[in-house]
JSON list of C-alpha atoms in Angstrom, two decimals:
[
{"chain": "A", "resi": 14, "resn": "MET", "atom": "CA", "xyz": [83.80, 103.84, 148.36]},
{"chain": "A", "resi": 15, "resn": "GLU", "atom": "CA", "xyz": [85.61, 104.31, 145.63]},
{"chain": "A", "resi": 16, "resn": "ILE", "atom": "CA", "xyz": [85.50, 101.73, 143.07]},
{"chain": "A", "resi": 17, "resn": "VAL", "atom": "CA", "xyz": [81.71, 103.03, 142.04]},
{"chain": "A", "resi": 18, "resn": "GLN", "atom": "CA", "xyz": [83.02, 106.50, 142.22]},
{"chain": "A", "resi": 19, "resn": "VAL", "atom": "CA", "xyz": [85.33, 104.59, 139.16]},
{"chain": "A", "resi": 20, "resn": "MET", "atom": "CA", "xyz": [82.10, 103.30, 137.72]},
{"chain": "A", "resi": 21, "resn": "ARG", "atom": "CA", "xyz": [80.37, 105.70, 137.20]},
{"chain": "A", "resi": 22, "resn": "ALA", "atom": "CA", "xyz": [82.69, 108.95, 136.63]},
{"chain": "A", "resi": 23, "resn": "LEU", "atom": "CA", "xyz": [83.23, 106.41, 133.09]},
{"chain": "A", "resi": 24, "resn": "GLY", "atom": "CA", "xyz": [79.92, 106.50, 132.57]},
{"chain": "A", "resi": 25, "resn": "ASP", "atom": "CA", "xyz": [80.15, 109.68, 130.73]},
{"chain": "A", "resi": 26, "resn": "GLU", "atom": "CA", "xyz": [81.23, 109.68, 127.00]},
{"chain": "A", "resi": 27, "resn": "ASN", "atom": "CA", "xyz": [83.12, 112.38, 127.14]},
{"chain": "A", "resi": 28, "resn": "ARG", "atom": "CA", "xyz": [85.17, 111.62, 129.90]},
{"chain": "A", "resi": 29, "resn": "LEU", "atom": "CA", "xyz": [85.70, 108.40, 127.81]},
{"chain": "A", "resi": 30, "resn": "ARG", "atom": "CA", "xyz": [86.69, 110.87, 125.28]},
{"chain": "A", "resi": 31, "resn": "ILE", "atom": "CA", "xyz": [89.43, 112.31, 128.05]},
{"chain": "A", "resi": 32, "resn": "LEU", "atom": "CA", "xyz": [90.34, 109.04, 128.91]},
{"chain": "A", "resi": 33, "resn": "ASN", "atom": "CA", "xyz": [91.55, 107.65, 125.37]},
{"chain": "A", "resi": 34, "resn": "LEU", "atom": "CA", "xyz": [93.18, 111.08, 124.39]},
{"chain": "A", "resi": 35, "resn": "LEU", "atom": "CA", "xyz": [95.21, 110.88, 128.32]},
{"chain": "A", "resi": 36, "resn": "GLN", "atom": "CA", "xyz": [96.57, 107.23, 127.64]},
{"chain": "A", "resi": 37, "resn": "ASN", "atom": "CA", "xyz": [98.93, 108.66, 124.81]},
{"chain": "A", "resi": 38, "resn": "GLY", "atom": "CA", "xyz": [100.88, 111.43, 126.79]},
{"chain": "A", "resi": 39, "resn": "LEU", "atom": "CA", "xyz": [99.50, 114.10, 128.89]},
{"chain": "A", "resi": 40, "resn": "LEU", "atom": "CA", "xyz": [97.34, 117.21, 128.18]},
{"chain": "A", "resi": 41, "resn": "ASN", "atom": "CA", "xyz": [96.09, 120.10, 128.83]},
{"chain": "A", "resi": 42, "resn": "VAL", "atom": "CA", "xyz": [93.00, 122.12, 129.06]},
{"chain": "A", "resi": 43, "resn": "GLY", "atom": "CA", "xyz": [93.35, 124.10, 125.67]},
{"chain": "A", "resi": 44, "resn": "GLU", "atom": "CA", "xyz": [94.98, 121.30, 123.80]},
{"chain": "A", "resi": 45, "resn": "ILE", "atom": "CA", "xyz": [91.50, 118.51, 125.08]},
{"chain": "A", "resi": 46, "resn": "GLU", "atom": "CA", "xyz": [89.29, 121.59, 124.18]},
{"chain": "A", "resi": 47, "resn": "GLN", "atom": "CA", "xyz": [90.57, 122.14, 120.76]},
{"chain": "A", "resi": 48, "resn": "ILE", "atom": "CA", "xyz": [91.18, 118.72, 119.77]},
{"chain": "A", "resi": 49, "resn": "LEU", "atom": "CA", "xyz": [87.93, 117.21, 121.18]},
{"chain": "A", "resi": 50, "resn": "GLY", "atom": "CA", "xyz": [86.13, 120.86, 120.27]},
{"chain": "A", "resi": 51, "resn": "ILE", "atom": "CA", "xyz": [84.33, 120.96, 123.38]},
{"chain": "A", "resi": 52, "resn": "SER", "atom": "CA", "xyz": [83.59, 124.29, 125.15]},
{"chain": "A", "resi": 53, "resn": "GLN", "atom": "CA", "xyz": [86.63, 124.65, 127.79]},
{"chain": "A", "resi": 54, "resn": "SER", "atom": "CA", "xyz": [84.46, 124.70, 130.50]},
{"chain": "A", "resi": 55, "resn": "ASN", "atom": "CA", "xyz": [82.73, 121.11, 129.92]},
{"chain": "A", "resi": 56, "resn": "VAL", "atom": "CA", "xyz": [86.18, 119.45, 129.56]},
{"chain": "A", "resi": 57, "resn": "SER", "atom": "CA", "xyz": [87.29, 121.71, 133.12]},
{"chain": "A", "resi": 58, "resn": "ARG", "atom": "CA", "xyz": [84.08, 119.28, 134.20]},
{"chain": "A", "resi": 59, "resn": "HIS", "atom": "CA", "xyz": [84.87, 116.34, 132.72]},
{"chain": "A", "resi": 60, "resn": "LEU", "atom": "CA", "xyz": [88.39, 116.47, 133.72]},
{"chain": "A", "resi": 61, "resn": "ASN", "atom": "CA", "xyz": [87.19, 117.46, 138.24]},
{"chain": "A", "resi": 62, "resn": "ARG", "atom": "CA", "xyz": [85.13, 114.38, 137.67]},
{"chain": "A", "resi": 63, "resn": "LEU", "atom": "CA", "xyz": [87.62, 112.32, 136.74]},
{"chain": "A", "resi": 64, "resn": "LYS", "atom": "CA", "xyz": [89.90, 113.56, 138.71]},
{"chain": "A", "resi": 65, "resn": "ASN", "atom": "CA", "xyz": [87.24, 113.22, 141.91]},
{"chain": "A", "resi": 66, "resn": "SER", "atom": "CA", "xyz": [87.66, 109.64, 140.54]},
{"chain": "A", "resi": 67, "resn": "ASN", "atom": "CA", "xyz": [91.09, 109.45, 141.26]},
{"chain": "A", "resi": 68, "resn": "ILE", "atom": "CA", "xyz": [91.65, 108.25, 137.48]},
{"chain": "A", "resi": 69, "resn": "VAL", "atom": "CA", "xyz": [93.39, 111.06, 135.95]},
{"chain": "A", "resi": 70, "resn": "ILE", "atom": "CA", "xyz": [95.57, 113.33, 138.32]},
{"chain": "A", "resi": 71, "resn": "HIS", "atom": "CA", "xyz": [97.18, 116.41, 137.35]},
{"chain": "A", "resi": 72, "resn": "GLU", "atom": "CA", "xyz": [101.11, 118.22, 137.51]},
{"chain": "A", "resi": 73, "resn": "LYS", "atom": "CA", "xyz": [101.43, 122.16, 136.72]},
{"chain": "A", "resi": 74, "resn": "ARG", "atom": "CA", "xyz": [104.32, 122.79, 134.17]},
{"chain": "A", "resi": 75, "resn": "ALA", "atom": "CA", "xyz": [105.15, 126.58, 134.07]},
{"chain": "A", "resi": 76, "resn": "GLN", "atom": "CA", "xyz": [101.19, 128.09, 133.70]},
{"chain": "A", "resi": 77, "resn": "TRP", "atom": "CA", "xyz": [99.48, 124.41, 132.41]},
{"chain": "A", "resi": 78, "resn": "VAL", "atom": "CA", "xyz": [98.57, 122.56, 134.24]},
{"chain": "A", "resi": 79, "resn": "TYR", "atom": "CA", "xyz": [98.41, 118.83, 132.07]},
{"chain": "A", "resi": 80, "resn": "TYR", "atom": "CA", "xyz": [96.73, 115.76, 133.08]},
{"chain": "A", "resi": 81, "resn": "ARG", "atom": "CA", "xyz": [97.27, 112.16, 132.66]},
{"chain": "A", "resi": 82, "resn": "ILE", "atom": "CA", "xyz": [95.60, 109.08, 133.72]},
{"chain": "A", "resi": 83, "resn": "ASN", "atom": "CA", "xyz": [96.06, 107.39, 137.01]},
{"chain": "A", "resi": 84, "resn": "GLN", "atom": "CA", "xyz": [98.73, 104.32, 136.79]},
{"chain": "A", "resi": 85, "resn": "ALA", "atom": "CA", "xyz": [97.89, 103.61, 140.51]},
{"chain": "A", "resi": 86, "resn": "ILE", "atom": "CA", "xyz": [94.41, 103.64, 140.10]},
{"chain": "A", "resi": 87, "resn": "VAL", "atom": "CA", "xyz": [94.41, 101.57, 137.02]},
{"chain": "A", "resi": 88, "resn": "SER", "atom": "CA", "xyz": [96.57, 99.07, 138.94]},
{"chain": "A", "resi": 89, "resn": "ARG", "atom": "CA", "xyz": [94.11, 99.16, 140.81]},
{"chain": "A", "resi": 90, "resn": "TYR", "atom": "CA", "xyz": [91.62, 97.94, 139.11]},
{"chain": "A", "resi": 91, "resn": "PRO", "atom": "CA", "xyz": [92.39, 96.20, 135.88]},
{"chain": "A", "resi": 92, "resn": "LEU", "atom": "CA", "xyz": [88.55, 96.10, 134.99]},
{"chain": "A", "resi": 93, "resn": "LEU", "atom": "CA", "xyz": [89.56, 99.58, 133.96]},
{"chain": "A", "resi": 94, "resn": "GLY", "atom": "CA", "xyz": [92.68, 99.32, 132.66]},
{"chain": "A", "resi": 95, "resn": "GLU", "atom": "CA", "xyz": [90.72, 96.51, 129.88]},
{"chain": "A", "resi": 96, "resn": "ILE", "atom": "CA", "xyz": [88.53, 98.87, 128.71]},
{"chain": "A", "resi": 97, "resn": "LEU", "atom": "CA", "xyz": [91.01, 102.44, 128.53]},
{"chain": "A", "resi": 98, "resn": "GLN", "atom": "CA", "xyz": [93.20, 98.92, 126.78]},
{"chain": "A", "resi": 99, "resn": "LYS", "atom": "CA", "xyz": [90.79, 97.46, 124.80]},
{"chain": "A", "resi": 100, "resn": "GLU", "atom": "CA", "xyz": [87.00, 98.80, 124.21]},
{"chain": "A", "resi": 101, "resn": "LEU", "atom": "CA", "xyz": [87.77, 102.27, 123.95]},
{"chain": "A", "resi": 102, "resn": "ASP", "atom": "CA", "xyz": [89.36, 101.57, 120.13]},
{"chain": "A", "resi": 103, "resn": "LYS", "atom": "CA", "xyz": [86.22, 99.82, 119.27]},
{"chain": "A", "resi": 104, "resn": "ILE", "atom": "CA", "xyz": [83.85, 103.52, 119.61]},
{"chain": "A", "resi": 105, "resn": "GLU", "atom": "CA", "xyz": [84.01, 105.09, 116.18]},
{"chain": "A", "resi": 106, "resn": "GLN", "atom": "CA", "xyz": [84.47, 108.26, 117.91]},
{"chain": "A", "resi": 107, "resn": "CYS", "atom": "CA", "xyz": [87.52, 107.96, 119.63]},
{"chain": "A", "resi": 108, "resn": "ARG", "atom": "CA", "xyz": [89.19, 106.81, 117.13]},
{"chain": "A", "resi": 109, "resn": "LEU", "atom": "CA", "xyz": [88.74, 110.38, 115.25]},
{"chain": "A", "resi": 110, "resn": "ASP", "atom": "CA", "xyz": [89.79, 112.27, 118.76]},
{"chain": "A", "resi": 111, "resn": "LEU", "atom": "CA", "xyz": [92.88, 109.77, 118.39]},
{"chain": "A", "resi": 112, "resn": "GLU", "atom": "CA", "xyz": [93.22, 111.07, 114.53]},
{"chain": "A", "resi": 113, "resn": "ARG", "atom": "CA", "xyz": [93.01, 114.69, 115.30]},
{"chain": "A", "resi": 114, "resn": "LEU", "atom": "CA", "xyz": [95.21, 114.63, 118.11]},
{"chain": "A", "resi": 115, "resn": "ARG", "atom": "CA", "xyz": [97.99, 112.83, 116.02]},
{"chain": "A", "resi": 116, "resn": "GLU", "atom": "CA", "xyz": [97.31, 115.74, 113.51]},
{"chain": "A", "resi": 117, "resn": "TYR", "atom": "CA", "xyz": [97.36, 118.28, 116.39]},
{"chain": "A", "resi": 118, "resn": "ARG", "atom": "CA", "xyz": [100.63, 116.95, 117.42]},
{"chain": "A", "resi": 119, "resn": "ARG", "atom": "CA", "xyz": [102.06, 117.25, 113.89]},
{"chain": "A", "resi": 120, "resn": "ASN", "atom": "CA", "xyz": [101.09, 120.88, 114.02]},
{"chain": "A", "resi": 121, "resn": "ASN", "atom": "CA", "xyz": [102.33, 121.77, 117.21]},
{"chain": "A", "resi": 122, "resn": "PRO", "atom": "CA", "xyz": [105.27, 119.37, 117.43]},
{"chain": "A", "resi": 123, "resn": "GLY", "atom": "CA", "xyz": [107.25, 121.32, 120.27]},
{"chain": "A", "resi": 124, "resn": "GLY", "atom": "CA", "xyz": [104.48, 120.85, 122.98]},
{"chain": "A", "resi": 125, "resn": "PHE", "atom": "CA", "xyz": [104.00, 118.88, 126.03]},
{"chain": "A", "resi": 126, "resn": "ALA", "atom": "CA", "xyz": [101.55, 117.04, 124.51]},
{"chain": "A", "resi": 127, "resn": "ASN", "atom": "CA", "xyz": [103.99, 115.62, 123.07]},
{"chain": "A", "resi": 128, "resn": "THR", "atom": "CA", "xyz": [105.85, 113.90, 126.15]},
{"chain": "A", "resi": 129, "resn": "GLU", "atom": "CA", "xyz": [105.21, 110.84, 127.29]},
{"chain": "A", "resi": 130, "resn": "PRO", "atom": "CA", "xyz": [103.61, 110.50, 130.52]},
{"chain": "A", "resi": 131, "resn": "THR", "atom": "CA", "xyz": [105.82, 109.65, 133.65]}
]
């Protein structure tokens, strides 16, 4: 049952932090690792869980794989959209992560991380 997988995927702080960042555009594993300050293997493991739940999708650009939120599943489960848009900004760590994302983008103006999701 897909909704059960979605809800389980939301049950981890690091996955919520990743989704919080991905609301603001495409990011690759290295960018997420740098912004969140967690290991590459940890980021990859969490992204795999989010991919398996269809919450995120990926696309390859040159040698990098970029991740974004799957808007189709957000449309299918409005509660997911509510959580992403209205609840994550209530978490102090998520607010700090967004500030780090803004700083990262200021320091890397030409990167794909500045690309809005399509």
